[in-house]
Each structure stands twice: as structure tokens, then as C-alpha cells.
XYZ file of C-alpha atoms in Angstrom:
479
model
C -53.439 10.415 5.858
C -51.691 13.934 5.005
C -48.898 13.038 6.621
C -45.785 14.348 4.319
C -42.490 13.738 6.934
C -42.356 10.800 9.676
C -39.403 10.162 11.572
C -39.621 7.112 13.856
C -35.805 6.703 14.398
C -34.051 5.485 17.483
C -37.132 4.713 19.441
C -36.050 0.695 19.621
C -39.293 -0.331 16.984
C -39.323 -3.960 16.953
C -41.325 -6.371 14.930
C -41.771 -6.156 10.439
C -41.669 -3.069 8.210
C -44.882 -1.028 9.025
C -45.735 -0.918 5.595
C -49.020 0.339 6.850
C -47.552 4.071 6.798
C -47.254 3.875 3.303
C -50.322 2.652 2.592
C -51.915 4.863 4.740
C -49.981 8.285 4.139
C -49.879 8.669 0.271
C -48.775 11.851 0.731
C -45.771 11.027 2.394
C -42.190 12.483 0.952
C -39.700 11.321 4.017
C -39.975 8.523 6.407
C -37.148 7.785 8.458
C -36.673 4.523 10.324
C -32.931 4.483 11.417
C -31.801 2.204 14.028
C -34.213 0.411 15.214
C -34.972 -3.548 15.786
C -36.732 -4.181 12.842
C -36.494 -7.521 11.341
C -37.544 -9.716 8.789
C -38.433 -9.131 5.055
C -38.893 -5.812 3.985
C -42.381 -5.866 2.520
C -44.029 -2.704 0.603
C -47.842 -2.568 0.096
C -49.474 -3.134 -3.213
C -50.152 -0.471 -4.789
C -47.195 2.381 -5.733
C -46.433 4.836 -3.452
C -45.754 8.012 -6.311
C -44.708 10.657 -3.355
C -41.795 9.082 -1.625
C -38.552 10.541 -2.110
C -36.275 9.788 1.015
C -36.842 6.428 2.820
C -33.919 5.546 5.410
C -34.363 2.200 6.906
C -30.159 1.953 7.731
C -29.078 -0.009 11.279
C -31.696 -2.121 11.727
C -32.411 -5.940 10.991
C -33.844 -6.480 7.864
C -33.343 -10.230 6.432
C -33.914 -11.992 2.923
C -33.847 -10.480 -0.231
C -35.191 -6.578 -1.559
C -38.737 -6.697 -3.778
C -37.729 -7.131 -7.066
C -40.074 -4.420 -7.835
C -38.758 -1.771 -5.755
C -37.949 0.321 -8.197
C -41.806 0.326 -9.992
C -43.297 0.846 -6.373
C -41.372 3.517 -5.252
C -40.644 5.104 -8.574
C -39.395 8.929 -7.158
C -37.554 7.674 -4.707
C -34.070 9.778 -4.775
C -32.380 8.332 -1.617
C -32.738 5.010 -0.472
C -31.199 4.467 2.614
C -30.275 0.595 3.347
C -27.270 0.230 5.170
C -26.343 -2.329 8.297
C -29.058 -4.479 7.531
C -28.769 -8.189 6.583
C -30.303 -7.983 3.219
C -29.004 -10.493 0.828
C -29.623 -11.849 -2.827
C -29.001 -9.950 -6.052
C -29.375 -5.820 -6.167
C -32.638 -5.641 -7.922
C -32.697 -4.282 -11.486
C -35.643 -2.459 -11.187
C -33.506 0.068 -8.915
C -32.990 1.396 -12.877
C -36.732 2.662 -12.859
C -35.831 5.130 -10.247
C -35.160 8.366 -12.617
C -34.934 10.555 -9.637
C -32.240 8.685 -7.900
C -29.245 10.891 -6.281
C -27.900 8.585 -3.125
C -27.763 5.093 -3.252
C -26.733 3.270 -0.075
C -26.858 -0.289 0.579
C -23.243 -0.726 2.119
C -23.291 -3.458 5.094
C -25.130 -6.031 3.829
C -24.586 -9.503 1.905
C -25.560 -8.628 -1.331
C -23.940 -11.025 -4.190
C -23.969 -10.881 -8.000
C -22.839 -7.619 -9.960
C -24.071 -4.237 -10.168
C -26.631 -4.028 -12.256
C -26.410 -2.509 -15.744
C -29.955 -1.020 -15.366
C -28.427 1.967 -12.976
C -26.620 3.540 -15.805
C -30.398 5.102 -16.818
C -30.234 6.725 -13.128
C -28.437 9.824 -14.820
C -28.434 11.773 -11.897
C -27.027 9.379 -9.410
C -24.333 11.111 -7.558
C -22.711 8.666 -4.645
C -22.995 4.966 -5.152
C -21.995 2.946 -1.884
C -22.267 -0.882 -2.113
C -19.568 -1.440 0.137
C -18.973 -4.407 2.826
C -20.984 -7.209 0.516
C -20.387 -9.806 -1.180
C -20.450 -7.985 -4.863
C -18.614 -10.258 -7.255
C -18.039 -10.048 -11.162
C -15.528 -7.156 -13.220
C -15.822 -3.089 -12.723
C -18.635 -2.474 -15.411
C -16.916 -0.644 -18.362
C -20.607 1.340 -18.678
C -19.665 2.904 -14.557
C -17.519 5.574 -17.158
C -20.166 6.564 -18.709
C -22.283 7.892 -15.586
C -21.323 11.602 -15.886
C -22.521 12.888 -12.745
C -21.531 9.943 -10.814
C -18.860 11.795 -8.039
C -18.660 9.206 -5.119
C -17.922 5.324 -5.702
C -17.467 3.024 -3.017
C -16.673 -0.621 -4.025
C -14.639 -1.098 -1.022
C -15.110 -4.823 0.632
C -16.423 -6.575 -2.270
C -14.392 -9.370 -4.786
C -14.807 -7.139 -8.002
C -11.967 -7.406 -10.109
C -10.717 -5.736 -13.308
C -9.133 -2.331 -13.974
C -10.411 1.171 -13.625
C -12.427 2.270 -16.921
C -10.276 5.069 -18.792
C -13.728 7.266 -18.765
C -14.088 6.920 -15.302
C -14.195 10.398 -13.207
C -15.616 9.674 -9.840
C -14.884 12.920 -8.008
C -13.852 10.130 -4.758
C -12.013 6.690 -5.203
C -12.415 3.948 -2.157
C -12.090 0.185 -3.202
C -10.282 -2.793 -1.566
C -11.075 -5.358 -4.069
C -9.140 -7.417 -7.008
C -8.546 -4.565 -8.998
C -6.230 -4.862 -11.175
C -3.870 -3.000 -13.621
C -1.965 0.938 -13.027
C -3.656 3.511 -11.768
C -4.879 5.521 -14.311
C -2.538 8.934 -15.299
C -5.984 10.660 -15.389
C -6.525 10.243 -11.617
C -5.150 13.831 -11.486
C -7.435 15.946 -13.677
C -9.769 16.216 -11.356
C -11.140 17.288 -8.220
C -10.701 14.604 -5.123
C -11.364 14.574 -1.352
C -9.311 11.216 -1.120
C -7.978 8.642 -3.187
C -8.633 5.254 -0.982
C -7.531 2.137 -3.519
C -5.767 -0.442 -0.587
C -5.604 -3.840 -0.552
C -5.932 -4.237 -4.684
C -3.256 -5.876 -7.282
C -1.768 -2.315 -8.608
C 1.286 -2.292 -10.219
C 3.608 0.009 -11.979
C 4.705 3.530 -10.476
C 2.749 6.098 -8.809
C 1.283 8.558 -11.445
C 3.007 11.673 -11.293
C -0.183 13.174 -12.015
C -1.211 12.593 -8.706
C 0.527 15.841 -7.447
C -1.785 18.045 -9.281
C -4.537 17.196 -6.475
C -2.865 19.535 -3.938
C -6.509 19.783 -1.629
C -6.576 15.975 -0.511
C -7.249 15.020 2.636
C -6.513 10.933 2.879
C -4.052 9.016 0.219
C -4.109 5.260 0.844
C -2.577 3.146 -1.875
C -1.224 0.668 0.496
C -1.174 -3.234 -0.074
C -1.122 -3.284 -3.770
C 2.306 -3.975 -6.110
C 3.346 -0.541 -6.874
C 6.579 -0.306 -7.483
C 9.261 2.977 -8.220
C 10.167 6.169 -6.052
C 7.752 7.431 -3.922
C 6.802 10.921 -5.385
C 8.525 13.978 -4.535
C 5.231 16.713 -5.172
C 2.863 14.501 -3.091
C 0.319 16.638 -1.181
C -1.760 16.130 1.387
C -3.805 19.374 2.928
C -7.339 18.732 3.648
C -8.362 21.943 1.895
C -10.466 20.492 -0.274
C -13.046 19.774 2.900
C -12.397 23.043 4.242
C -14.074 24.110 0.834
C -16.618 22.112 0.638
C -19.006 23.310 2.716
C -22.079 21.562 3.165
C -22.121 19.736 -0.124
C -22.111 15.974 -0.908
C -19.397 15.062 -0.385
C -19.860 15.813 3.709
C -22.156 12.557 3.239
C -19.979 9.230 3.295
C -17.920 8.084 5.728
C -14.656 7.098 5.015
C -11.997 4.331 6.478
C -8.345 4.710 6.853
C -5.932 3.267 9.230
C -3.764 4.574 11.569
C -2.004 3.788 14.904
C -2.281 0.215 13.827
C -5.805 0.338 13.755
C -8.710 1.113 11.227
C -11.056 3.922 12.255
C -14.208 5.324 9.865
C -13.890 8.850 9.742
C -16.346 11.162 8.972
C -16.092 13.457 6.029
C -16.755 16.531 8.460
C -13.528 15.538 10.413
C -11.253 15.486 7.191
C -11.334 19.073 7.532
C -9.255 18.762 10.677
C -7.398 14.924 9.815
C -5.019 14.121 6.750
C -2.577 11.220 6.313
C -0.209 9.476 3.647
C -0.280 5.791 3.348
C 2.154 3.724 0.818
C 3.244 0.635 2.914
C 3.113 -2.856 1.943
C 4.237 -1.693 -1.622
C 7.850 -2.530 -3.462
C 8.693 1.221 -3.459
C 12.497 2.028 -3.648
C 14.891 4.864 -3.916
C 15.499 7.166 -1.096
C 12.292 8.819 0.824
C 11.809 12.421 -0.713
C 13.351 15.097 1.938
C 9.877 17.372 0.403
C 7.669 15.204 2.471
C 8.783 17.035 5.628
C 7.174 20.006 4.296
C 3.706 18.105 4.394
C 3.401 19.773 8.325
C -0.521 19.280 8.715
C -0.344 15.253 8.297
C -1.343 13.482 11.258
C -0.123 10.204 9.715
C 2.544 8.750 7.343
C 3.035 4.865 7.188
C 5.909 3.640 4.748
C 6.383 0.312 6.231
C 6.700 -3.004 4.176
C 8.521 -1.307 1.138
C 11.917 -1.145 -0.279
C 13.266 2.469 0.564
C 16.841 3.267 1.044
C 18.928 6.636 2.387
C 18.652 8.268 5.406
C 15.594 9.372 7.357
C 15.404 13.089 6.081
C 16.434 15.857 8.710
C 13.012 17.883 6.761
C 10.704 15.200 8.848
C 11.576 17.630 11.894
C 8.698 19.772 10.463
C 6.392 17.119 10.651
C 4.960 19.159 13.855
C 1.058 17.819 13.685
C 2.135 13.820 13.098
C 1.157 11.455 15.383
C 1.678 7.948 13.347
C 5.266 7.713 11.968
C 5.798 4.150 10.560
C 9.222 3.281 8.277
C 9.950 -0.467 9.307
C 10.769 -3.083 7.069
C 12.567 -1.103 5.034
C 16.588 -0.357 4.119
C 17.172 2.813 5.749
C 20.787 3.609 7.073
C 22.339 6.461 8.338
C 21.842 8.028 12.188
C 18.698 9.732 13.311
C 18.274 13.193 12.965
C 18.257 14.835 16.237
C 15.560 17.070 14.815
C 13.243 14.176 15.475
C 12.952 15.300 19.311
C 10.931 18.081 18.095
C 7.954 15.735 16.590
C 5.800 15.892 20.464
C 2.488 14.868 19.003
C 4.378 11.428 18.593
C 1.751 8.680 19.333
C 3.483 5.685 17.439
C 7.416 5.657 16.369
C 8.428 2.623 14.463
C 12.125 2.756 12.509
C 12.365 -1.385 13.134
C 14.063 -3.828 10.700
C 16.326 -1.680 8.638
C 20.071 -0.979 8.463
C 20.297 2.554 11.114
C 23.796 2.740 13.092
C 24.397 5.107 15.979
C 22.767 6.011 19.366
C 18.891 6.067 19.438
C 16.833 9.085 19.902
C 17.334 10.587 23.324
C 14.505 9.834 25.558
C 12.510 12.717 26.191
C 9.286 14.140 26.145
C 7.180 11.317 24.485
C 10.224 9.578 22.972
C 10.531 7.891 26.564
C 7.373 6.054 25.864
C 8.518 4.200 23.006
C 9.675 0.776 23.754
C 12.431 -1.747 22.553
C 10.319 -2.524 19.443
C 10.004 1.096 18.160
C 14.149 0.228 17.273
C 14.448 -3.678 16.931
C 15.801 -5.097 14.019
C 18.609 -2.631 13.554
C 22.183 -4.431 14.447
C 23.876 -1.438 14.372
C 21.943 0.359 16.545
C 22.935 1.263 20.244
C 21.127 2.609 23.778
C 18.116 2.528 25.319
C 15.607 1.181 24.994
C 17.834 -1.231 23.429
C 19.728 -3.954 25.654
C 23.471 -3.087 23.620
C 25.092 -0.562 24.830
C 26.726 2.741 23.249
C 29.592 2.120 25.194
C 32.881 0.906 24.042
C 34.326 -0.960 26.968
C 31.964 -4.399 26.835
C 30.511 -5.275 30.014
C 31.552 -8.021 32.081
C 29.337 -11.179 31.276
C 26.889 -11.640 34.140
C 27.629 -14.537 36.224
C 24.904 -17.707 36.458
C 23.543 -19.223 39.486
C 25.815 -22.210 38.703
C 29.092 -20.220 39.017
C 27.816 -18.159 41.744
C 26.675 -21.688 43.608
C 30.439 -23.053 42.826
C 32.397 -19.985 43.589
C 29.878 -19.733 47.117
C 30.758 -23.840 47.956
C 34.817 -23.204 47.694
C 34.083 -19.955 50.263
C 32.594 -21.825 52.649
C 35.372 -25.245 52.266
C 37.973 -22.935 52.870
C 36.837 -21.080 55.810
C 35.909 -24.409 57.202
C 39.397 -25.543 57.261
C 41.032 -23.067 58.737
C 38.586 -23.024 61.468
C 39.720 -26.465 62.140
C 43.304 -26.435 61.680
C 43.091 -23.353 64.516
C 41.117 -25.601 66.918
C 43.442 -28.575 66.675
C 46.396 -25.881 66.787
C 44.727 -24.768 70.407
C 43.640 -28.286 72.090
C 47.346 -29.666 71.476
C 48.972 -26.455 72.961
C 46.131 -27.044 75.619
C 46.837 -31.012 76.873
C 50.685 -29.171 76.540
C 50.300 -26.845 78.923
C 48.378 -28.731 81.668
C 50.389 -32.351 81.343
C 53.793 -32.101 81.679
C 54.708 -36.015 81.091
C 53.003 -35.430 77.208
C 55.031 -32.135 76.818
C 58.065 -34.024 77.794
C 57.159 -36.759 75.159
C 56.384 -34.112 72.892
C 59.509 -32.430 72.833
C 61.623 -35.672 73.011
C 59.822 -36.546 69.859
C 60.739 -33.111 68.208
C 64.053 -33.157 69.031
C 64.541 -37.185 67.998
C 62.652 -36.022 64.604
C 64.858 -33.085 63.989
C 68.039 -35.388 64.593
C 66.307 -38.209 62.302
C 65.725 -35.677 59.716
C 69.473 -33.999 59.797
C 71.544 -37.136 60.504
C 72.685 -37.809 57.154
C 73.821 -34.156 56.670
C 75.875 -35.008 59.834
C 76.842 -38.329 58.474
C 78.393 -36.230 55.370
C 79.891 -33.435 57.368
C 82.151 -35.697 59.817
C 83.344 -38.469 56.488
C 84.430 -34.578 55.022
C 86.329 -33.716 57.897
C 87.541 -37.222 58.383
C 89.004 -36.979 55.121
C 90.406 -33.638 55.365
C 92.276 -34.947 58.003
C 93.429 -37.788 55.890
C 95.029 -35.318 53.757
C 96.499 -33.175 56.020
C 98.537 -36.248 57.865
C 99.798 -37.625 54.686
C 101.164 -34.149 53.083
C 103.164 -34.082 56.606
C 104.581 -37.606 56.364
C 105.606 -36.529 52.715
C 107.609 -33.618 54.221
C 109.434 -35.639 56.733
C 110.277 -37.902 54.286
């Protein structure tokens, strides 16, 4: 009954909510219940508990809707904990009640409706994470006015609207309907990350958004912005380097790279930074001041509208692993700097307008396969199947030609096999009979007289004639 901390987590707890240590424990401040088998309705007793200030219940199996009430049971409560459950319904109002509140967590579940208004009393709510549900409705103009609200998480929901101009969340993640230009004031003050994919943005990329020189993640992809990707961009990490053990080490965030989407936690964003723009109608030429960015483990500027060459400054890019510029107009020939990048995991350069002779194939270059390059007609060597060559290989031959070209071999060698044998058995029955070589030669020499007896015909009526001639010039003499 004096019982002030219980921590029951990871012990595989099956059954309903053991509302029973509430009741029984009034003195309790903590009870943690993390991932365990719990399931059902989560059911609190009666009467109010007035001592409970941290109650995680996240990962387990929770069903139905959250007592109304809540927030008049468990008025002191500063962090509820209610993630990966399967709570649904409306967030209750009465979550207002709780003057105390700091963390609110209820990401992972099917909640529907809007955020309720009643939240804007909790003045000293700090992170707000409603993510993955089913939240519907527009961004509540009244969010602005929550002055020490620092960490926002909308992201997974179908809220729509634009970004209140007294908003400053110290952290931005959404992937909703938002709509409108991101606001010039995103760069007076202090982020971690600025996470707004897979929204309806439009217009350029505030220039303001170089001021923030400590971020760690910048994801702005899948929206409509349009413009030149920013020359001053920066992307360091220092900011979690800074911050120590403070709040913001407390939500998880998710960014994708490598083609795949990974949560990170905030402790690792000391260590991990990355840049992504793609799926965006950005143009002009890719800023040669990006190369300088050499602690980025990521850049992905596929799916835009970018033109030049691929600057020579990427070379510096020493700690990438995740280099993505497909689907874009690029020209030019690779810069041979590019060897130099060895913590190369994925190389993509497909679907634009390079010319020349790939990147030679060493070190992890030789890993990369045909579709690291496709897409690029004037592109040339391996792992490519055209050749930098300028002499065009012969065309291969099919298995028809090769079948024809085999059959008239084997006719040919077949007759002359024959013609010798029937060349050998005559000269044979020759040799051994001498009545058939008799006939045989009597029938040569009758054919060669056959064949020459009209030249002989023609040669004795000449001479006969000449001697025509000759007799009458004589008698003419005489005479």
C-alpha cells in the first residue's frame, strides 16, 4: 500500500489492466507496464488516483476506446505513455484537466477525430506525438499559441491545412495534407530536424532555412516545391551533440535511406545526418557547396528537375553512403573524383542526359550494377552492354544462321566425298578389265573426234579453197 515506483515491464503479463495497483497503492508516482500482452479495455478504478505522475502502458494490446474521464482520474499525471496499442475512438477531452502534463504519447494507435482544443490549457506540454492514427480535421490555429510546445509529431495522420504563422515547435515531423509554403520563420529557431514529406508544399525552399546550421535530418521530399535547391543548406548534427540529455533525446524519428525507411533514435543523430529533396519540381543546376556538407551519410535528389553537371565538390562527400540523382536532367561526364566516395552503399545517376565512359570499377564502384547507369543514351562501358569503343562489334550470329551456314558445310563435304569414290571404283573396274578399258578409251577417243569434227570439217573446205585460188591465179598467168 506504500508502494511509490512499480515496474512490471517485459515480463509477458497477459490478461486486463490490473487496475488493482492503483487502487491498492495510492501512493504510487510511476508504474510502468511496457510490453507486455495486455489486452482489452483499459479500465481505471473509481475513485482518483491524486499521486500518479508517469504511467507507461506503450507495446502492449489494449483495445476500444480511453475513459473519457481520464483526465479527472488521473489529474497529475505528466507523462502518459500509450503507444503501440490498438486504442481507438476520439482523444478524450478531459486529457485538458491534466495541468501537469509534459509528454504526451499516443502514436500507434487508431485514434480518429481532431485534436482536441481542451490541450491548449496543458501549458506546460512539451512533445506532443499522435502519430500513425487516423487523426483527421485542419492543423488547429490555437497549436501556435502553446508556447512551450517544442516537439510535434502529426506524421501519419489525414490533417490538412497550413502551418499556423505563430507556430514554433522546436522539431517539425508530419506526412499529412498539409498544405501551403513553408513558413520563412522556420529559420528563427532552434531545430534538431525538419521532417515535412509526403505533404502538398509548394513554392521555393525558404532561404531562411540556412540559418539552422546544427540539423541533423532535412526531409522535404514528396511535396510540390519548386525553384533551386539552396546553396547555404546545412546539415551537421551538432545540434544533438549539444543536447545532452534533454528532451529532445526522447522521440524517435523516421527517415529513409538506402531505399528503405528506418526509425532512428534521437541518440544516434549525433552520429547520422542526411539531405532529402526528391520527388519535388526543383530545377537549376545542383549547388557545387553541397560537396562541402562531408559528414552526410545520405543525399537523395531523385524525381526532380535539376540540370548541369554532377559537381567535381561531391568528391568530398567522404562519410556518404546513399547518393541518389535519377530522374533528373543532368549532362556532362562524371567526375573522376567520384572514385574517392568508398563508403558508397547505393549509387544511382539513372534516367538523365550523362555522355562519356562510366565510373571505373573499383573499390565498391564494382558492386554497382547496370541500373546504377540506365537510362542514359549517351553513356558507355561497363556495367553497361554499349561499348566505349569506336569500331562496332560484329552482330552476333543466331542459331538459325549458324544451323544454315553448318547444313551447306556438311552438303559440300558430302559431295566431294562422293565424286572421289566414283573417281576411284571407275579407275578400279579400269585397271582389272581390260575389254571395259578398251571400250572406254574407244569411247574417248570417238567423243573427242565427235566433239572436234566440225572444226575439221572447216579446216579442210579452207584449205580446199585455198587451193581453188592458187590453181586459178596460175591458169591466169598462162593465159
Amino acid at each position: 500500500h506504500n508502494l511509490e515506483f512499480i515496474d512490471l515491464s517485459h515480463i509477458q503479463m497477459r490478461e486486463r489492466f490490473p487496475s488493482w495497483l492503483l487502487h491498492n497503492n495510492t501512493k504510487l508516482e510511476i508504474l510502468f507496464l511496457i510490453n507486455n500482452s495486455l489486452r482489452g479495455p483499459f479500465r481505471l478504478p473509481f475513485q482518483s488516483h491524486m499521486n500518479l505522475s508517469w504511467l507507461d502502458i506503450s507495446y502492449n494490446s489494449f483495445t476500444g476506446s480511453i475513459l473519457i474521464e481520464i483526465g479527472m482520474h488521473l489529474r497529475r499525471l505528466r507523462y502518459p505513455m500509450m503507444s503501440k496499442n490498438g486504442f481507438s475512438g476520439s482523444t478524450p477531452y478531459s486529457f485538458g484537466n491534466m495541468s501537469s502534463l509534459e509528454i504526451l504519447d499516443l502514436s500507434h494507435n487508431n485514434f480518429t477525430g481532431s485534436i482536441p482544443s481542451s490541450l491548449l490549457k496543458c501549458n506546460q506540454l512539451k512533445i506532443m506525438d499522435v502519430s500513425y492514427n487516423n487523426l483527421s480535421g485542419k492543423l488547429p490555429n490555437w497549436i501556435g499559441n502553446m508556447s512551450h510546445l517544442q516537439i510535434l509529431d502529426l506524421s501519419q495522420n489525414n490533417i490538412s491545412g497550413s502551418l499556423p504563422s505563430n507556430f514554433y515547435p522546436r522539431d517539425l515531423q508530419n506526412h499529412n495534407n498539409l498544405i501551403g509554403r513553408i513558413p520563412k520563420w522556420i529559420g528563427e529557431i532552434p531545430l534538431g530536424y525538419i521532417l515535412l514529406s509526403h505533404n502538398h508544399f509548394e513554392g521555393k525552399i525558404p532561404i531562411q532555412l540556412c540559418k539552422l546550421d546544427k540539423l541533423s535530418l532535412i526531409d522535404l521530399s514528396h511535396n510540390n516545391l519548386s525553384g533551386h535547391v539552396p546553396y547555404c543548406l546545412s546539415c551537421s548534427g551538432i545540434f544533438y551533440q549539444d543536447a545532452g540529455s534533454s528532451i529532445y533525446l526522447q522521440v524517435p524519428v523516421e527517415f529513409t535511406t538506402k531505399y528503405s525507411s528506418y526509425v532512428y533514435q534521437p541518440n544516434i543523430l549525433r552520429y547520422f545526418s542526411g539531405i532529402d529533396l526528391s520527388c519535388n519540381n526543383l530545377t537549376g543546376e545542383i549547388p557545387p557547396e553541397i560537396g562541402t556538407l562531408s559528414m552526410i551519410k545520405v543525399l537523395n535528389l531523385t524525381h526532380n528537375k535539376l540540370i548541369g553537371a554532377i559537381p567535381p565538390t561531391f568528391s568530398s562527400l567522404g562519410q556518404i553512403e546513399s547518393l541518389d540523382l535519377s530522374y533528373n536532367n543532368l549532362e556532362g561526364k562524371f567526375p573522376p573524383q567520384l572514385n574517392q566516395l568508398y563508403s558508397l552503399a547505393v549509387f544511382n545517376v539513372a534516367h538523365n542526359n550523362l555522355s562519356g565512359k562510366t565510373l571505373e570499377r573499383v573499390a565498391q564502384f564494382a558492386t554497382f550494377d547496370q541500373s546504377s547507369y540506365e537510362g542514359n543514351l549517351l553513356l558507355c562501358g561497363l556495367p553497361l552492354p554499349k561499348s566505349c569503343n569506336n569500331t562496332s562489334p560484329s552482330p552476333p550470329v543466331t542459331p538459325t544462321e549458324e544451323k544454315e551456314d553448318k547444313g551447306f558445310m556438311d552438303m559440300g563435304v558430302s559431295f566431294v566425298v562422293s565424286y572421289t569414290m566414283v573417281l576411284l571404283i571407275t579407275a578400279a573396274v579400269l585397271y582389272i578389265n581390260p575389254y571395259w578399258r578398251r571400250r572406254w578409251f574407244y569411247f574417248i577417243e570417238t567423243s573427242l573426234i565427235n566433239d572436234n569434227l566440225p572444226r575439221i570439217r572447216k579446216i579442210k573446205e579452207r584449205r580446199d579453197a585455198q587451193c581453188a585460188v592458187l590453181l586459178l591465179s596460175r591458169m591466169a598467168a598462162l593465159i
